[in-house]
Short mmCIF file of C-alpha atoms and ligand atoms in Angstrom, two decimals:
data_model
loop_
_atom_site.label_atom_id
_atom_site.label_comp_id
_atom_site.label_asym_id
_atom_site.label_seq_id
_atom_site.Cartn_x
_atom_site.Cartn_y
_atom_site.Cartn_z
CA UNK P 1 0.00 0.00 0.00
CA UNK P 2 1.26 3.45 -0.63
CA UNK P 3 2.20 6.10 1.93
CA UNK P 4 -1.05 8.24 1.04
CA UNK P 5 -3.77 6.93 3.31
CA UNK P 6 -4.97 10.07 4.56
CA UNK P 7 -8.65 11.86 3.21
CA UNK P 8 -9.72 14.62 4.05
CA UNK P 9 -13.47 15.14 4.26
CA UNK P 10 -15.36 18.36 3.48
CA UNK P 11 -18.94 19.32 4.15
CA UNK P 12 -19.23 22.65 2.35
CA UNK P 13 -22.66 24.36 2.98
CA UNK P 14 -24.03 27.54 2.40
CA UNK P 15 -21.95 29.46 4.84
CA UNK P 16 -19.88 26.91 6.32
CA UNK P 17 -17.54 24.04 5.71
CA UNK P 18 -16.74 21.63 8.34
CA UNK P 19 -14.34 19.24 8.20
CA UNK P 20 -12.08 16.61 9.32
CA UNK P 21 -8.48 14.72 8.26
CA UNK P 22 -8.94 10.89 8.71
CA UNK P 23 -5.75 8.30 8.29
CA UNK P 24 -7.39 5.48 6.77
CA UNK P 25 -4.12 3.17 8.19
CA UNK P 26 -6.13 3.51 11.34
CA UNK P 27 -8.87 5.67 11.41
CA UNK P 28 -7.01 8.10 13.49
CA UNK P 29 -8.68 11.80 13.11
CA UNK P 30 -5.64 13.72 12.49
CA UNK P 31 -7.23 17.49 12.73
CA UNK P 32 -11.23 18.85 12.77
CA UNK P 33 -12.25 22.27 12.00
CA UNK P 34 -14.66 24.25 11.04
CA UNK P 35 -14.61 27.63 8.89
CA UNK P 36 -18.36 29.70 9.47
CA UNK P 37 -19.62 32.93 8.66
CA UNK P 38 -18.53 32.61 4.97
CA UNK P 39 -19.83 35.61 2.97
CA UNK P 40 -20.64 37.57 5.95
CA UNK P 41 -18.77 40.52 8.07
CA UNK P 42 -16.46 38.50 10.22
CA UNK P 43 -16.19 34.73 9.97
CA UNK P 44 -14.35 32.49 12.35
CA UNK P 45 -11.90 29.06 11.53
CA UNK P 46 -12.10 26.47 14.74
CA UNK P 47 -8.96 24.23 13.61
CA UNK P 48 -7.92 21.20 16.31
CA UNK P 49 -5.55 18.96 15.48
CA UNK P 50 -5.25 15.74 17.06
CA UNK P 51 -1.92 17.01 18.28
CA UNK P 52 -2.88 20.24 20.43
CA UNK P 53 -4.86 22.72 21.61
CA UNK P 54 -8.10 24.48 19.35
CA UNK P 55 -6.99 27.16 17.27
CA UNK P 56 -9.41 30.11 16.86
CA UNK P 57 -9.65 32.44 14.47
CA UNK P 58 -11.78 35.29 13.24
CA UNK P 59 -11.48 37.19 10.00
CA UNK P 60 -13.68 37.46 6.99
CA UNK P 61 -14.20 34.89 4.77
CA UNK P 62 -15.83 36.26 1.69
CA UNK P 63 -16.27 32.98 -0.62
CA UNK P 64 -15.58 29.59 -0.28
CA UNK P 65 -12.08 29.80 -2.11
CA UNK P 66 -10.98 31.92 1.24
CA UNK P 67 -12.82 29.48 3.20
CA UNK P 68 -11.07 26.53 2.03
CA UNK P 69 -7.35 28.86 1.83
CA UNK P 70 -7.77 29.08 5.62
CA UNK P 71 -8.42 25.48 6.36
CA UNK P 72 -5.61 24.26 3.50
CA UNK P 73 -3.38 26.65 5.65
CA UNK P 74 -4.06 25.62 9.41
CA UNK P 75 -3.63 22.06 7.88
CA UNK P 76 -0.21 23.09 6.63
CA UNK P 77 0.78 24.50 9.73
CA UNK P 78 0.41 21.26 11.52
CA UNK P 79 2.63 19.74 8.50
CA UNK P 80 -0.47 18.08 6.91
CA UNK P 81 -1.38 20.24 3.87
CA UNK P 82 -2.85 19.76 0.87
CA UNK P 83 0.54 19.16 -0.86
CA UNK P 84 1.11 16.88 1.77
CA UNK P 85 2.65 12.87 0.04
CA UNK P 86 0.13 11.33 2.97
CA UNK P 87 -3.20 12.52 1.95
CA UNK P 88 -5.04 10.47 -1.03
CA UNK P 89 -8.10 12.16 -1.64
CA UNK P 90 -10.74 14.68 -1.09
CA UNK P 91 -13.86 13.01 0.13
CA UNK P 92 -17.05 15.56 -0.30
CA UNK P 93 -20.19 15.35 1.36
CA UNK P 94 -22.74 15.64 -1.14
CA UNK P 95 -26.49 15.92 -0.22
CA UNK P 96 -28.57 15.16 -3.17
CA UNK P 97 -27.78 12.35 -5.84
CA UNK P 98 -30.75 12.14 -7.42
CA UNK P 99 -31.57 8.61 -8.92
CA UNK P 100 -28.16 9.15 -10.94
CA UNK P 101 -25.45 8.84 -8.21
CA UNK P 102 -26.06 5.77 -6.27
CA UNK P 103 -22.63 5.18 -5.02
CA UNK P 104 -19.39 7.18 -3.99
CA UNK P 105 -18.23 8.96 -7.10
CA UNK P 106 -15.19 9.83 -8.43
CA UNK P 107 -15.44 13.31 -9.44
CA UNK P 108 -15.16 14.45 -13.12
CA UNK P 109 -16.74 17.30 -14.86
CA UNK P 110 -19.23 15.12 -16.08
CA UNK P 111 -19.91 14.33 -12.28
CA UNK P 112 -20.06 18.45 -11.37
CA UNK P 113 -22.02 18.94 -14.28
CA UNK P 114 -24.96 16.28 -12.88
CA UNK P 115 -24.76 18.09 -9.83
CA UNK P 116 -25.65 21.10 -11.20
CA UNK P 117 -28.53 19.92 -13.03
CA UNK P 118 -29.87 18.00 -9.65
CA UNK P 119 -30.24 21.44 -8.18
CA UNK P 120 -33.82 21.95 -8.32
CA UNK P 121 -34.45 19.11 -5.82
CA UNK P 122 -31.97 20.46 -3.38
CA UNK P 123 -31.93 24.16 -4.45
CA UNK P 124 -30.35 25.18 -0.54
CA UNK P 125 -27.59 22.28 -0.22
CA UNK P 126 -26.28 21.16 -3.95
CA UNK P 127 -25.21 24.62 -5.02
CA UNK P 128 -22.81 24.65 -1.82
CA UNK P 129 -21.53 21.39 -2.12
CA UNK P 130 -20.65 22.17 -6.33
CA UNK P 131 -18.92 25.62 -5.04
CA UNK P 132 -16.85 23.33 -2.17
CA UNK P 133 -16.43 21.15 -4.96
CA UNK P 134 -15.14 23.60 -7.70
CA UNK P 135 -12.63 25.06 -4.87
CA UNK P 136 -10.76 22.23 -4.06
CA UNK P 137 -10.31 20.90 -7.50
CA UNK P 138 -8.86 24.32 -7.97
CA UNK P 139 -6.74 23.68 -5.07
CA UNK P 140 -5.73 20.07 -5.89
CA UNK P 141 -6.43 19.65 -9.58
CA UNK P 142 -4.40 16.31 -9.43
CA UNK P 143 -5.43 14.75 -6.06
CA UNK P 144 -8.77 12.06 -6.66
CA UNK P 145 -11.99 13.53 -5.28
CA UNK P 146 -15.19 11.63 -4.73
CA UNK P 147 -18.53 12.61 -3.81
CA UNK P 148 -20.79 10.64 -0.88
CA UNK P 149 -24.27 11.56 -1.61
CA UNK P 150 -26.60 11.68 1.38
CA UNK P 151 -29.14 9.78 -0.67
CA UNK P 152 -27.40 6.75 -1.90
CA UNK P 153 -28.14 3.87 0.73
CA UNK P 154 -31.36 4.43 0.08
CA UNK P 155 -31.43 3.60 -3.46
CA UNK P 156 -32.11 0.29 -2.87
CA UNK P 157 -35.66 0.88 -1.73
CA UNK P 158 -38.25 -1.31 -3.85
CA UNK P 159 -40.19 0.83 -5.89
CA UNK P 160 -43.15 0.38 -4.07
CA UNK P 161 -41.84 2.01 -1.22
CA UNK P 162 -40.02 4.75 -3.38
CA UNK P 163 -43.22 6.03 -5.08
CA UNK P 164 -45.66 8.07 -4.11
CA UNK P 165 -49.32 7.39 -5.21
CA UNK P 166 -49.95 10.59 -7.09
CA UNK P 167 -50.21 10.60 -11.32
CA UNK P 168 -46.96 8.81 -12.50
CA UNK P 169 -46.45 11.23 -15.63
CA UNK P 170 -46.63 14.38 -13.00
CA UNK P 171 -44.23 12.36 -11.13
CA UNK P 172 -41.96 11.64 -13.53
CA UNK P 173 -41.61 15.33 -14.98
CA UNK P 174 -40.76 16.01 -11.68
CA UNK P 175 -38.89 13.85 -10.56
CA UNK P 176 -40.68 13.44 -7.81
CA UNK P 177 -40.08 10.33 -5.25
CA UNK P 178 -38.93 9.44 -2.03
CA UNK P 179 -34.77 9.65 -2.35
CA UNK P 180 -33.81 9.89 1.79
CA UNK P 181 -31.58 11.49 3.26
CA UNK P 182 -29.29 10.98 6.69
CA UNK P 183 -28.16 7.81 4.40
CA UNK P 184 -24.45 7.47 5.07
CA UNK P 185 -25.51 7.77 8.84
CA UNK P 186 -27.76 4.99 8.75
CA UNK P 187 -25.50 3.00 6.79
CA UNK P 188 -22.63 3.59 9.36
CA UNK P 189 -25.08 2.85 11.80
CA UNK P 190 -26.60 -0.33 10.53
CA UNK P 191 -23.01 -2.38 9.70
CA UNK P 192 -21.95 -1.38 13.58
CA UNK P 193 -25.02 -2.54 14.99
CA UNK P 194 -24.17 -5.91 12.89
CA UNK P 195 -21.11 -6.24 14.03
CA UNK P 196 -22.28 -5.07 18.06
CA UNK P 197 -24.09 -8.46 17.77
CA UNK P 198 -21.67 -10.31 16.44
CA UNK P 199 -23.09 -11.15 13.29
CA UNK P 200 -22.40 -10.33 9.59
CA UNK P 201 -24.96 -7.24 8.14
CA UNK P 202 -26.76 -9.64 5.50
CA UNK P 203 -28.05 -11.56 8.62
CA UNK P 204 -29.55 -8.69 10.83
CA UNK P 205 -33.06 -6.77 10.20
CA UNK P 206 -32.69 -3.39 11.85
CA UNK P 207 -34.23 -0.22 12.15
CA UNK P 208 -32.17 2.70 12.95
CA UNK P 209 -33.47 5.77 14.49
CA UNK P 210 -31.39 8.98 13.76
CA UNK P 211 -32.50 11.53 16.09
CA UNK P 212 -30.62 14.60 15.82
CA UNK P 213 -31.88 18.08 14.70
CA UNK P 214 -33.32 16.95 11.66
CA UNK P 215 -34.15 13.35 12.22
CA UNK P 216 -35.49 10.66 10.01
CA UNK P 217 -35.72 6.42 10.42
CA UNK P 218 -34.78 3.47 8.02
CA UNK P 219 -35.60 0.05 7.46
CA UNK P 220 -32.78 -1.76 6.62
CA UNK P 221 -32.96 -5.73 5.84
CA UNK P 222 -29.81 -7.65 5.37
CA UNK P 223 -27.56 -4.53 5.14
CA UNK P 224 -29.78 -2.86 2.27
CA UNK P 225 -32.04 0.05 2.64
CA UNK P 226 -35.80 -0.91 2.37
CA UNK P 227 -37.65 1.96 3.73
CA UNK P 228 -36.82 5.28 4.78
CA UNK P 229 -38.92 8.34 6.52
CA UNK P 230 -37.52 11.17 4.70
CA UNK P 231 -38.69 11.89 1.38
CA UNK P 232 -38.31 13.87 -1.90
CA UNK P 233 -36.38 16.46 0.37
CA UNK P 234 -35.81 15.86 4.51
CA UNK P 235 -39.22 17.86 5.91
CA UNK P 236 -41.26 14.11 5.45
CA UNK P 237 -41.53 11.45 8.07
CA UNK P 238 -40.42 12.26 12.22
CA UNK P 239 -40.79 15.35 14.30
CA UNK P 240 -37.68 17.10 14.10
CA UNK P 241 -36.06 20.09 16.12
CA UNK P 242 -37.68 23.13 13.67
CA UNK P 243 -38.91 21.25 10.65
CA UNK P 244 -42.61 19.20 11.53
CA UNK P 245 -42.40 16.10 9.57
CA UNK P 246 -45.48 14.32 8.41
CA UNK P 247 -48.33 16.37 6.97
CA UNK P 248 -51.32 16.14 5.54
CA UNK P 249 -50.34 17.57 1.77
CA UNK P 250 -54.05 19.71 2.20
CA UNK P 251 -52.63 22.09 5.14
CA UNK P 252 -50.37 23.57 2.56
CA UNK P 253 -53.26 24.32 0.51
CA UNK P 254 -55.72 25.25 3.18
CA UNK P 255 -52.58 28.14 4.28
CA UNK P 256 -52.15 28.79 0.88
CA UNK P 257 -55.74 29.60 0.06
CA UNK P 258 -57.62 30.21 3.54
CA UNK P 259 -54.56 31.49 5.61
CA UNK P 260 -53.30 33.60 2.61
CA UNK P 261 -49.71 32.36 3.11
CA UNK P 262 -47.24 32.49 0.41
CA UNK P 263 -45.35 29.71 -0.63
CA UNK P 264 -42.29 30.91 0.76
CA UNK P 265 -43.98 31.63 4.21
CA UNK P 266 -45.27 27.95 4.09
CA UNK P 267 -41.43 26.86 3.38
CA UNK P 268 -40.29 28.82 6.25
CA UNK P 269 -43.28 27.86 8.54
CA UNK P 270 -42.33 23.81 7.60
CA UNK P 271 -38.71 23.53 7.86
CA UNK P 272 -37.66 26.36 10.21
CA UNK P 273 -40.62 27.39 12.52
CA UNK P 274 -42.04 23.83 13.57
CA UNK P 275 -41.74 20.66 15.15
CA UNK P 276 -40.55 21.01 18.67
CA UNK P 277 -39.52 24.57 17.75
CA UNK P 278 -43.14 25.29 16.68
CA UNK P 279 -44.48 23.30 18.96
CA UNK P 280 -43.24 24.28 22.26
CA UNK P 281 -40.77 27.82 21.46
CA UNK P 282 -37.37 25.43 22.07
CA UNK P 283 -35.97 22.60 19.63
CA UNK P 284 -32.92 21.64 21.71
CA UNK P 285 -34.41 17.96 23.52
CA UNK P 286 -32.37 19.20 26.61
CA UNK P 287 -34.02 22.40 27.47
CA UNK P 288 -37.37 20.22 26.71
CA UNK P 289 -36.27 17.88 29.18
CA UNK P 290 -35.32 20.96 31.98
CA UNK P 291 -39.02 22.56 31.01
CA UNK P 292 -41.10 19.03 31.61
CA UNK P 293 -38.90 18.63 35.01
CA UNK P 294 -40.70 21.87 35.74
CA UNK P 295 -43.98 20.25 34.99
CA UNK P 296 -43.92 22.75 31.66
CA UNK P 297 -47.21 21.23 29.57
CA UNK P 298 -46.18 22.61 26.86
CA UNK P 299 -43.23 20.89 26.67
CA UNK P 300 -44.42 18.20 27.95
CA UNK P 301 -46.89 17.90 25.04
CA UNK P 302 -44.16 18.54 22.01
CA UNK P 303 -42.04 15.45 23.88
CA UNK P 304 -45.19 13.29 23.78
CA UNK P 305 -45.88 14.59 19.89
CA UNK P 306 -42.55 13.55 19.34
CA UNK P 307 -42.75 10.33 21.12
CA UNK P 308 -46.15 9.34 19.32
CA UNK P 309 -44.33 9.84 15.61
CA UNK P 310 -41.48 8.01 16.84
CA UNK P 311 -43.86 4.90 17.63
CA UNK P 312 -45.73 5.01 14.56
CA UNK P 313 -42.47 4.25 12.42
CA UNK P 314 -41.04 1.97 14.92
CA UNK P 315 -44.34 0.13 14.28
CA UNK P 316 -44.70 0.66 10.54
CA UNK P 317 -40.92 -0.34 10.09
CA UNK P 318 -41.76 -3.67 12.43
CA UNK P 319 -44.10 -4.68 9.94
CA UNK P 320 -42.16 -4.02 6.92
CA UNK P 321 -39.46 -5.92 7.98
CA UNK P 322 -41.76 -8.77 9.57
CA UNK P 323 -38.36 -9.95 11.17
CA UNK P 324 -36.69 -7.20 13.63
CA UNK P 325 -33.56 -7.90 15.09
CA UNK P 326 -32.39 -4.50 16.91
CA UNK P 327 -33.46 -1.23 17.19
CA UNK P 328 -30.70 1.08 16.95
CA UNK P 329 -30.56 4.83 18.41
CA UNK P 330 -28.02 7.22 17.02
CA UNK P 331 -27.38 11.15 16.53
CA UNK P 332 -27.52 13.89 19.12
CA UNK P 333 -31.29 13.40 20.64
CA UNK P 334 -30.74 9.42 20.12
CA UNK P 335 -27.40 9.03 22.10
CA UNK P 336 -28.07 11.29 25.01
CA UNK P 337 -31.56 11.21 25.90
CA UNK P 338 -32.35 8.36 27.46
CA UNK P 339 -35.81 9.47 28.30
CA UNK P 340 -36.45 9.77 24.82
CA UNK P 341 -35.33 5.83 23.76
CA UNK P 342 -37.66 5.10 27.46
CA UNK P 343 -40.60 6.78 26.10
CA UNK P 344 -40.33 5.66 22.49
CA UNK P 345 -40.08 1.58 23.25
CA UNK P 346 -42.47 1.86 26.50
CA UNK P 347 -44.74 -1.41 26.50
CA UNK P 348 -43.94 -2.92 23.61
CA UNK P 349 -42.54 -6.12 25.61
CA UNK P 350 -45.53 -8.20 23.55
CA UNK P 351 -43.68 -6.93 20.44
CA UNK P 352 -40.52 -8.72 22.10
CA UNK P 353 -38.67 -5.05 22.74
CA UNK P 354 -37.64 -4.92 26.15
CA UNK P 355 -35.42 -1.66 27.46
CA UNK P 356 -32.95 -2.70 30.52
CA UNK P 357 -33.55 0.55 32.50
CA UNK P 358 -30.21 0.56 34.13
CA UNK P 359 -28.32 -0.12 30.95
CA UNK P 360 -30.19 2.80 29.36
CA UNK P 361 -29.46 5.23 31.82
CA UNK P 362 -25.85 4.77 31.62
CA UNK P 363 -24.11 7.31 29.30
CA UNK P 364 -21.34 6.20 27.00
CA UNK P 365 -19.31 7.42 23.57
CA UNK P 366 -19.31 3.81 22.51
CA UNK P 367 -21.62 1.14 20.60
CA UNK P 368 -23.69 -0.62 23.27
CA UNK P 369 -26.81 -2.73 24.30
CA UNK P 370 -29.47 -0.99 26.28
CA UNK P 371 -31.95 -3.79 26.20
CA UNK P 372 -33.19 -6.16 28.50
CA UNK P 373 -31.40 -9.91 28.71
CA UNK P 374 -34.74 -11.10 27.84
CA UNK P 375 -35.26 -9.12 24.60
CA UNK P 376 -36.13 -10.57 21.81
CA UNK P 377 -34.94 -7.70 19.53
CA UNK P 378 -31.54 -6.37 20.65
CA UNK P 379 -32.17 -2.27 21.26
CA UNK P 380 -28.58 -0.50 20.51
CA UNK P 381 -27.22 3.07 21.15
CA UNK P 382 -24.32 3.73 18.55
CA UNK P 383 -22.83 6.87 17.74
CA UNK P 384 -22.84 7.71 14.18
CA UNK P 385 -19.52 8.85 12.69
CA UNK P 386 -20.69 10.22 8.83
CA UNK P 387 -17.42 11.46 8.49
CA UNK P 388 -15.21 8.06 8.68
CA UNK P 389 -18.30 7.03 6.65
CA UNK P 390 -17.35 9.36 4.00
CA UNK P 391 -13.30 8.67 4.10
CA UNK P 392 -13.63 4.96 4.18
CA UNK P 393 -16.11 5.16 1.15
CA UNK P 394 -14.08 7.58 -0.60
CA UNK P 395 -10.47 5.35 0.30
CA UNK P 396 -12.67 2.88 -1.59
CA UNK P 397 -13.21 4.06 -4.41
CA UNK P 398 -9.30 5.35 -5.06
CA UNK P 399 -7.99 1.93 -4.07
CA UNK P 400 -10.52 1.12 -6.69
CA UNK P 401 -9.52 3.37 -9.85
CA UNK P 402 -5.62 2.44 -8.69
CA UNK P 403 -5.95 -1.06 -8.99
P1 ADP L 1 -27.54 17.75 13.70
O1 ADP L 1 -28.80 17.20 13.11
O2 ADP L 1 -27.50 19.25 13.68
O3 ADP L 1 -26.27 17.07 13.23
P2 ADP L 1 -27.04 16.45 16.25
O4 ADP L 1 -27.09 15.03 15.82
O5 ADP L 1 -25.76 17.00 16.74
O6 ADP L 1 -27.69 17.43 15.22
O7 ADP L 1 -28.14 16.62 17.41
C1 ADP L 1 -28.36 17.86 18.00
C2 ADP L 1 -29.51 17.73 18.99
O8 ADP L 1 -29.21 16.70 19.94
C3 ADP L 1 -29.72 18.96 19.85
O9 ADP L 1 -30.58 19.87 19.21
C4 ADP L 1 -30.36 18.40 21.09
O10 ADP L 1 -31.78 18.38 20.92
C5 ADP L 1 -29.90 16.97 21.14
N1 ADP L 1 -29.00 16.68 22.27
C6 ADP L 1 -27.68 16.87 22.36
N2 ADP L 1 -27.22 16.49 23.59
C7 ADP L 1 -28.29 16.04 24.27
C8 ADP L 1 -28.51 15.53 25.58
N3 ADP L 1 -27.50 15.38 26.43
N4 ADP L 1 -29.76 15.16 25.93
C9 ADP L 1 -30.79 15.32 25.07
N5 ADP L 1 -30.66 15.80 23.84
C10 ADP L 1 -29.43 16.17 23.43
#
């Protein structure tokens, strides 16, 4: 093997790029930052390498191509640059893939160009990952890139659960279907629950609940994707921290046409002024927490909103499989609040889902069992990790094209 196992992964949104340096020898995260406040007054780089102390700074950052300068440079200064023999490729987070990119990609101009034209069904997230794209190819015109689209584990959903039932020929001028989203999380999550119990993925029916701001639940059978809650864009399926999930379609038109909204105000009413945002005035599952403590009802009543929705798809998900053999919690909410993995599992022993209350109470960093001895399905916490996703996919794919 050659000396360049390194990859650094980039996340480039509108105003920010996160990102970390991953040695694919052994997984080590060599440096993590994050550059914000792009294209605004005074932006700010949070660099940490593994080596020492954060480093801080604030200055403007007025596109992307100073953006990425900054990070290239506090990479450099730790002696792991962009020109550095060690690193092997660029691995980008990409959200949208359409039904064209259903793998990690090595990126051409062919690829940027299909980005591009998959705008209009991510119009807020595609456009930043093509302009994080664009700058590091400028940066490292000879170093492999590859992109990890956010929708691909889904694609192997059957159709059946793909489609919606609306007129096919409206559909297909549109594009419209269920694509997913959260994917390389709930892949990452699935193949360590697999291995938690010992057993290889294509023998373990799971459904993984990813619970963080935005939130959204999978089937997965055998290791492939067979149902997922988020749909044509992430606002479908769980309550989430400010966007409300499941709807029926007619309360758009009823505040369209009754309430006079605009459909701009109804995009900004969905995704940023709901769920437990819109339900209760807080989205963070902590401060809910501190509020119901206080015997707060209406927090109380956005957790049990949340709860409910949470049930339905654990349900809905049970009988899609037919055969469930863990439940699997993951992302900010689904890691830390153990109230939250209580609530959502509560009396569902004749389903054979037993929580051990001790186990689930105990915080950890780790993978882990929370359920009972006595469970039938195996209940799992297990932190997600979409960036070693993202490098070990992309270290694929250039070991690939080598070969
Ligand atoms: P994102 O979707 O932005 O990546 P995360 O997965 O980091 O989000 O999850 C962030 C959310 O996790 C916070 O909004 C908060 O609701 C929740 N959270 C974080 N820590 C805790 C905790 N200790 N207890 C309960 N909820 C928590």
């Amino acid at each position: 093997m050659s000396d360049a196992t390194r990859v650094l992964v980039l996340n480039s949104g509108s105003s920010s790029v996160k990102y970390q340096l991953i040695d694919m020898a052994d997984g080590a995260r060599l440096a993590s930052g994050l550059v914000e406040r792009i294209g605004e007054g005074q932006g700010r780089i949070a660099h940490e390498p593994s080596t020492g102390p954060e480093r801080d700074r604030y200055e403007p950052f007025p596109d992307h191509t100073a953006a990425l300068s900054a990070l290239a440079d506090e990479l450099a200064a730790d002696g792991m640059g962009l020109d550095s023999p060690h690193l092997a490729a660029i691995g980008h987070r990409a959200v949208h893939g359409g039904t064209r990119f259903t793998e990690p990609t090595l990126i051409t101009d062919q690829v940027v160009e299909g980005l591009r034209e998959l705008v209009p069904l991510a119009p807020l997230h595609n456009p930043a990952n093509i302009t994080g794209i664009e700058v590091a190819r400028k940066l490292r015109p000879d170093l492999p890139q590859v992109a990890v689209f956010d929708t691909a584990f889904h694609a192997t959903m059957p159709e059946y659960a793909a489609r919606y039932a609306i007129d096919k020929a409206t559909a297909d001028a549109h594009q419209i279907r269920r694509y997913g989203f959260h994917g390389t999380s709930h892949q990452y999550v699935s193949r360590r629950t697999a291995e938690l119990l010992g057993k290889a993925p294509e023998a373990v029916n799971v459904i993984v609940l990813h619970l963080g701001n935005g939130a959204s639940a999978s089937a997965v059978a055998g290791g492939r994707c067979v149902d997922t809650s988020m749909g044509l864009t992430p606002l479908e399926g769980l309550v989430m921290g400010t966007r409300s999930g499941d709807l029926d379609p007619a309360i758009l038109l009823h505040l369209h046409r009754v309430g006079g909204m605009s459909v701009d105000e109804i995009d900004a009413l969905l995704n940023r002024r709901s769920g437990l945002l819109g339900l209760c005035g807080d989205n963070d599952m902590r401060e809910i927490g501190r509020r119901m403590g206080e015997g707060d009802p209406e927090a109380r009543l956005a957790f049990d909103i949340y709860i409910h929705r949470l049930r339905k798809y654990i349900g809905a998900y049970y009988a899609v499989l037919g055969r469930v053999d863990a439940i699997v919690f993951t992302a900010g909410v689904g890691e830390n609040s153990a109230a939250v993995r209580e609530a959502s599992l509560a009396g569902m022993d004749a389903m054979g889902i037993a929580l051990d209350s001790v186990r689930n109470a105990v915080r950890g960093s780790t993978p882990r069992l929370i359920s009972a001895d006595s469970s039938r399905v195996a209940v799992a916490v297990v932190p997600t990790d979409e960036e070693l996703e993202i490098a070990q996919q992309t270290f694929a794919v250039v070991r690939r094209t080598a070969e």
